[in-house]
Amino acid sequence: MILDAALVVLALAAVVATVRVVVGPTDADRVLAVDLGFVVLLAALALLALRLGAPALLDLVLVGTLVGFLATVALARLAARRSG
Amino acid sequence: MTGMAGTTHQLTGGALGVVGQLLVVLGVALVAVGALGLLRLPDAYLRANAVTKAAALGLVLVLLGTAVLAPGLDAVLVLLVAAALQLFTVPVAGYAVGSAAWRARAPMDPRTQREEGTGPAVDPDGPDGPVGEAPDLRS
């Protein structure tokens, strides 16, 4: 029950991140929104691993942590290069 | 309705289960607050503040709560490694985004209090950014 409520809250946070990706005035805002999207995805994967009883999803959490870090750093370099 | 969780993988119950659920709820609340900050704060630097806190503390709390609730040693080990990696990588990513915003001259909210001579003010000295000293101050 608590896990379901937490997943709903995470879905709302994903909507917020999507809105910021669309309207974000600068590229740095969009990079931040993608970062928050990764955080929401990883938290939802961890909770779904509990909810569905699928421990294989926890490996995805571990990999997604590293992929999210690399994606954020690479996008930040792109945003810094495009001066605007 | 406990879903399929009760069939093969029994979640931790009792007092430890309450602790795990509390950690999960706290972490999700922090992520929600971070999302609120991303939506409402006025400029990119303040949004970086909110998102970095949500990523570091919120996700680590969710992962620790999942580690408490999850059955089996494998899951606990994987989750602890993921939480430790998150704690180490989030500050680096946050610094990279903040530095990128600075170099791209992302505008600061005018209410920001800053020292004289700092900030990504528009300086006519060239595209090298504010790394040098004393860009020209607007007003």
Short mmCIF file of C-alpha atoms in Angstrom, two decimals:
data_model
loop_
_atom_site.label_atom_id
_atom_site.label_comp_id
_atom_site.label_asym_id
_atom_site.label_seq_id
_atom_site.Cartn_x
_atom_site.Cartn_y
_atom_site.Cartn_z
CA MET A 1 0.00 0.00 0.00
CA ILE A 2 2.74 2.42 0.95
CA LEU A 3 4.75 1.29 -2.04
CA ASP A 4 1.83 2.09 -4.34
CA ALA A 5 1.47 5.59 -2.91
CA ALA A 6 5.22 6.14 -3.26
CA LEU A 7 5.09 5.04 -6.90
CA VAL A 8 2.28 7.50 -7.61
CA VAL A 9 4.31 10.34 -6.07
CA LEU A 10 7.29 9.32 -8.19
CA ALA A 11 5.13 9.41 -11.30
CA LEU A 12 4.12 12.98 -10.46
CA ALA A 13 7.79 13.90 -10.04
CA ALA A 14 8.48 12.40 -13.47
CA VAL A 15 5.76 14.62 -14.94
CA VAL A 16 7.42 17.65 -13.33
CA ALA A 17 10.78 16.67 -14.80
CA THR A 18 9.21 16.31 -18.24
CA VAL A 19 7.65 19.77 -17.95
CA ARG A 20 11.01 21.26 -17.07
CA VAL A 21 12.66 19.53 -20.02
CA VAL A 22 10.10 21.12 -22.34
CA VAL A 23 9.94 24.65 -20.95
CA GLY A 24 13.36 24.98 -19.31
CA PRO A 25 14.73 28.34 -20.35
CA THR A 26 18.37 27.26 -20.51
CA ASP A 27 20.07 24.01 -21.45
CA ALA A 28 21.32 23.62 -17.88
CA ASP A 29 17.71 23.41 -16.73
CA ARG A 30 17.08 20.62 -19.19
CA VAL A 31 20.15 18.72 -17.99
CA LEU A 32 18.92 19.04 -14.42
CA ALA A 33 15.49 17.80 -15.41
CA VAL A 34 17.01 14.74 -17.10
CA ASP A 35 19.03 14.13 -13.94
CA LEU A 36 15.89 14.22 -11.82
CA GLY A 37 14.22 11.93 -14.33
CA PHE A 38 16.99 9.40 -13.82
CA VAL A 39 16.60 9.64 -10.04
CA VAL A 40 12.86 9.05 -10.31
CA LEU A 41 13.41 6.10 -12.63
CA LEU A 42 15.93 4.47 -10.29
CA ALA A 43 13.74 4.94 -7.22
CA ALA A 44 10.76 3.53 -9.11
CA LEU A 45 12.82 0.52 -10.23
CA ALA A 46 13.88 -0.20 -6.65
CA LEU A 47 10.31 0.04 -5.41
CA LEU A 48 9.01 -2.07 -8.29
CA ALA A 49 11.56 -4.74 -7.42
CA LEU A 50 9.90 -4.97 -4.02
CA ARG A 51 6.36 -4.61 -5.31
CA LEU A 52 6.65 -7.26 -8.02
CA GLY A 53 9.07 -9.50 -6.16
CA ALA A 54 11.60 -9.27 -9.00
CA PRO A 55 15.11 -8.92 -7.56
CA ALA A 56 16.60 -8.75 -11.06
CA LEU A 57 15.46 -5.13 -11.25
CA LEU A 58 17.96 -4.23 -8.53
CA ASP A 59 20.80 -4.91 -10.95
CA LEU A 60 19.18 -2.38 -13.26
CA VAL A 61 19.29 0.12 -10.40
CA LEU A 62 23.01 -0.42 -9.99
CA VAL A 63 23.70 0.00 -13.70
CA GLY A 64 21.32 2.92 -14.01
CA THR A 65 23.17 4.80 -11.29
CA LEU A 66 26.34 4.81 -13.36
CA VAL A 67 24.58 5.50 -16.65
CA GLY A 68 22.76 8.43 -15.11
CA PHE A 69 25.98 9.92 -13.81
CA LEU A 70 27.72 9.60 -17.18
CA ALA A 71 24.72 11.00 -19.03
CA THR A 72 24.52 14.01 -16.74
CA VAL A 73 28.21 14.82 -17.08
CA ALA A 74 28.16 14.42 -20.86
CA LEU A 75 25.05 16.58 -21.25
CA ALA A 76 26.54 19.20 -18.96
CA ARG A 77 29.59 19.42 -21.20
CA LEU A 78 27.32 19.84 -24.22
CA ALA A 79 25.33 22.57 -22.46
CA ALA A 80 28.52 24.38 -21.52
CA ARG A 81 29.81 24.28 -25.07
CA ARG A 82 26.63 25.75 -26.51
CA SER A 83 26.87 29.23 -25.10
CA GLY A 84 23.37 30.53 -24.90
CA MET B 1 -4.02 -6.99 -1.87
CA THR B 2 -0.30 -7.48 -1.54
CA GLY B 3 0.26 -8.19 -5.20
CA MET B 4 2.62 -10.96 -6.16
CA ALA B 5 5.09 -10.01 -3.47
CA GLY B 6 3.66 -12.39 -0.94
CA THR B 7 3.99 -15.53 -3.01
CA THR B 8 7.68 -16.17 -3.45
CA HIS B 9 9.53 -13.22 -1.95
CA GLN B 10 8.33 -12.30 1.49
CA LEU B 11 9.05 -8.71 2.43
CA THR B 12 10.54 -7.90 5.78
CA GLY B 13 7.84 -7.45 8.39
CA GLY B 14 7.64 -6.36 11.99
CA ALA B 15 9.59 -3.46 13.43
CA LEU B 16 12.31 -3.70 10.81
CA GLY B 17 9.67 -3.53 8.11
CA VAL B 18 8.33 -0.34 9.64
CA VAL B 19 11.84 1.13 9.59
CA GLY B 20 12.22 0.22 5.93
CA GLN B 21 8.88 1.72 5.00
CA LEU B 22 9.75 4.89 6.89
CA LEU B 23 13.03 5.19 4.96
CA VAL B 24 11.24 4.68 1.65
CA VAL B 25 8.60 7.27 2.49
CA LEU B 26 11.22 9.81 3.60
CA GLY B 27 13.24 9.26 0.44
CA VAL B 28 10.24 9.60 -1.86
CA ALA B 29 9.21 12.76 0.01
CA LEU B 30 12.68 14.20 -0.59
CA VAL B 31 12.47 13.37 -4.30
CA ALA B 32 9.06 15.06 -4.40
CA VAL B 33 10.47 18.16 -2.73
CA GLY B 34 13.28 18.17 -5.28
CA ALA B 35 10.75 17.99 -8.09
CA LEU B 36 8.85 20.88 -6.53
CA GLY B 37 12.06 22.89 -6.41
CA LEU B 38 12.79 22.08 -10.03
CA LEU B 39 9.35 23.38 -10.93
CA ARG B 40 9.23 26.50 -8.77
CA LEU B 41 12.72 27.90 -8.17
CA PRO B 42 13.64 30.92 -10.30
CA ASP B 43 17.00 30.14 -11.92
CA ALA B 44 19.21 27.25 -12.97
CA TYR B 45 21.58 27.45 -9.99
CA LEU B 46 18.83 27.18 -7.40
CA ARG B 47 17.25 24.34 -9.36
CA ALA B 48 20.61 22.58 -9.34
CA ASN B 49 20.56 22.91 -5.56
CA ALA B 50 17.15 21.27 -5.27
CA VAL B 51 17.80 18.48 -7.77
CA THR B 52 21.17 17.57 -6.29
CA LYS B 53 19.71 17.20 -2.81
CA ALA B 54 16.90 15.05 -4.14
CA ALA B 55 19.29 12.87 -6.10
CA ALA B 56 21.76 12.35 -3.28
CA LEU B 57 19.64 12.12 -0.14
CA GLY B 58 16.27 11.07 -1.52
CA LEU B 59 17.46 8.27 -3.75
CA VAL B 60 19.92 6.99 -1.13
CA LEU B 61 17.15 6.87 1.47
CA VAL B 62 14.91 4.98 -0.96
CA LEU B 63 17.69 2.51 -1.72
CA LEU B 64 18.47 1.99 1.96
CA GLY B 65 14.78 1.43 2.71
CA THR B 66 14.60 -1.06 -0.13
CA ALA B 67 17.66 -2.80 1.27
CA VAL B 68 15.94 -3.12 4.63
CA LEU B 69 12.74 -4.44 3.08
CA ALA B 70 14.26 -6.70 0.45
CA PRO B 71 14.72 -10.39 1.12
CA GLY B 72 18.10 -11.98 0.59
CA LEU B 73 21.70 -10.93 0.96
CA ASP B 74 22.30 -10.38 -2.77
CA ALA B 75 19.71 -7.65 -3.01
CA VAL B 76 21.07 -5.92 0.08
CA LEU B 77 24.63 -5.94 -1.28
CA VAL B 78 23.61 -4.60 -4.69
CA LEU B 79 21.54 -1.85 -3.11
CA LEU B 80 24.29 -0.79 -0.73
CA VAL B 81 26.79 -0.58 -3.60
CA ALA B 82 24.31 1.47 -5.63
CA ALA B 83 23.71 3.84 -2.71
CA ALA B 84 27.43 4.34 -2.15
CA LEU B 85 28.03 5.03 -5.85
CA GLN B 86 25.17 7.50 -5.85
CA LEU B 87 26.65 9.35 -2.89
CA PHE B 88 29.98 9.63 -4.67
CA THR B 89 28.77 10.55 -8.14
CA VAL B 90 25.96 13.03 -7.42
CA PRO B 91 28.22 15.86 -6.20
CA VAL B 92 30.41 15.49 -9.28
CA ALA B 93 27.42 15.62 -11.60
CA GLY B 94 25.96 18.57 -9.73
CA TYR B 95 29.22 20.46 -9.99
CA ALA B 96 29.40 19.70 -13.73
CA VAL B 97 25.89 21.06 -14.32
CA GLY B 98 26.51 24.17 -12.23
CA SER B 99 29.77 24.87 -14.01
CA ALA B 100 28.04 24.38 -17.37
CA ALA B 101 25.32 26.85 -16.42
CA TRP B 102 27.98 29.35 -15.35
CA ARG B 103 29.92 29.03 -18.59
CA ALA B 104 26.79 29.26 -20.69
CA ARG B 105 25.97 32.53 -18.87
CA ALA B 106 22.73 31.23 -17.47
CA PRO B 107 21.03 34.25 -15.91
CA MET B 108 20.88 34.53 -12.14
CA ASP B 109 17.80 35.57 -10.30
CA PRO B 110 18.18 39.30 -9.54
CA ARG B 111 17.53 38.68 -5.86
CA THR B 112 20.70 36.62 -5.60
CA GLN B 113 23.18 38.26 -3.26
CA ARG B 114 26.66 37.94 -4.64
CA GLU B 115 30.04 39.50 -4.16
CA GLU B 116 31.19 42.35 -6.28
CA GLY B 117 32.84 41.23 -9.46
CA THR B 118 31.49 37.70 -9.53
CA GLY B 119 28.62 36.12 -11.34
CA PRO B 120 27.97 35.40 -14.97
CA ALA B 121 27.41 39.02 -15.86
CA VAL B 122 27.65 39.93 -19.50
CA ASP B 123 31.23 41.01 -20.03
CA PRO B 124 32.38 42.31 -23.41
CA ASP B 125 35.87 40.88 -22.99
CA GLY B 126 35.26 37.77 -25.01
CA PRO B 127 33.77 34.32 -24.80
CA ASP B 128 36.20 32.92 -22.27
CA GLY B 129 33.65 33.16 -19.53
CA PRO B 130 33.92 34.54 -16.05
CA VAL B 131 37.08 32.66 -15.15
CA GLY B 132 39.28 35.75 -15.16
CA GLU B 133 38.96 38.57 -12.73
CA ALA B 134 36.56 41.48 -12.64
CA PRO B 135 34.07 41.25 -15.46
CA ASP B 136 32.22 44.49 -15.90
CA LEU B 137 29.42 44.92 -13.45
CA ARG B 138 26.00 45.78 -14.59
CA SER B 139 24.84 48.68 -12.44
#
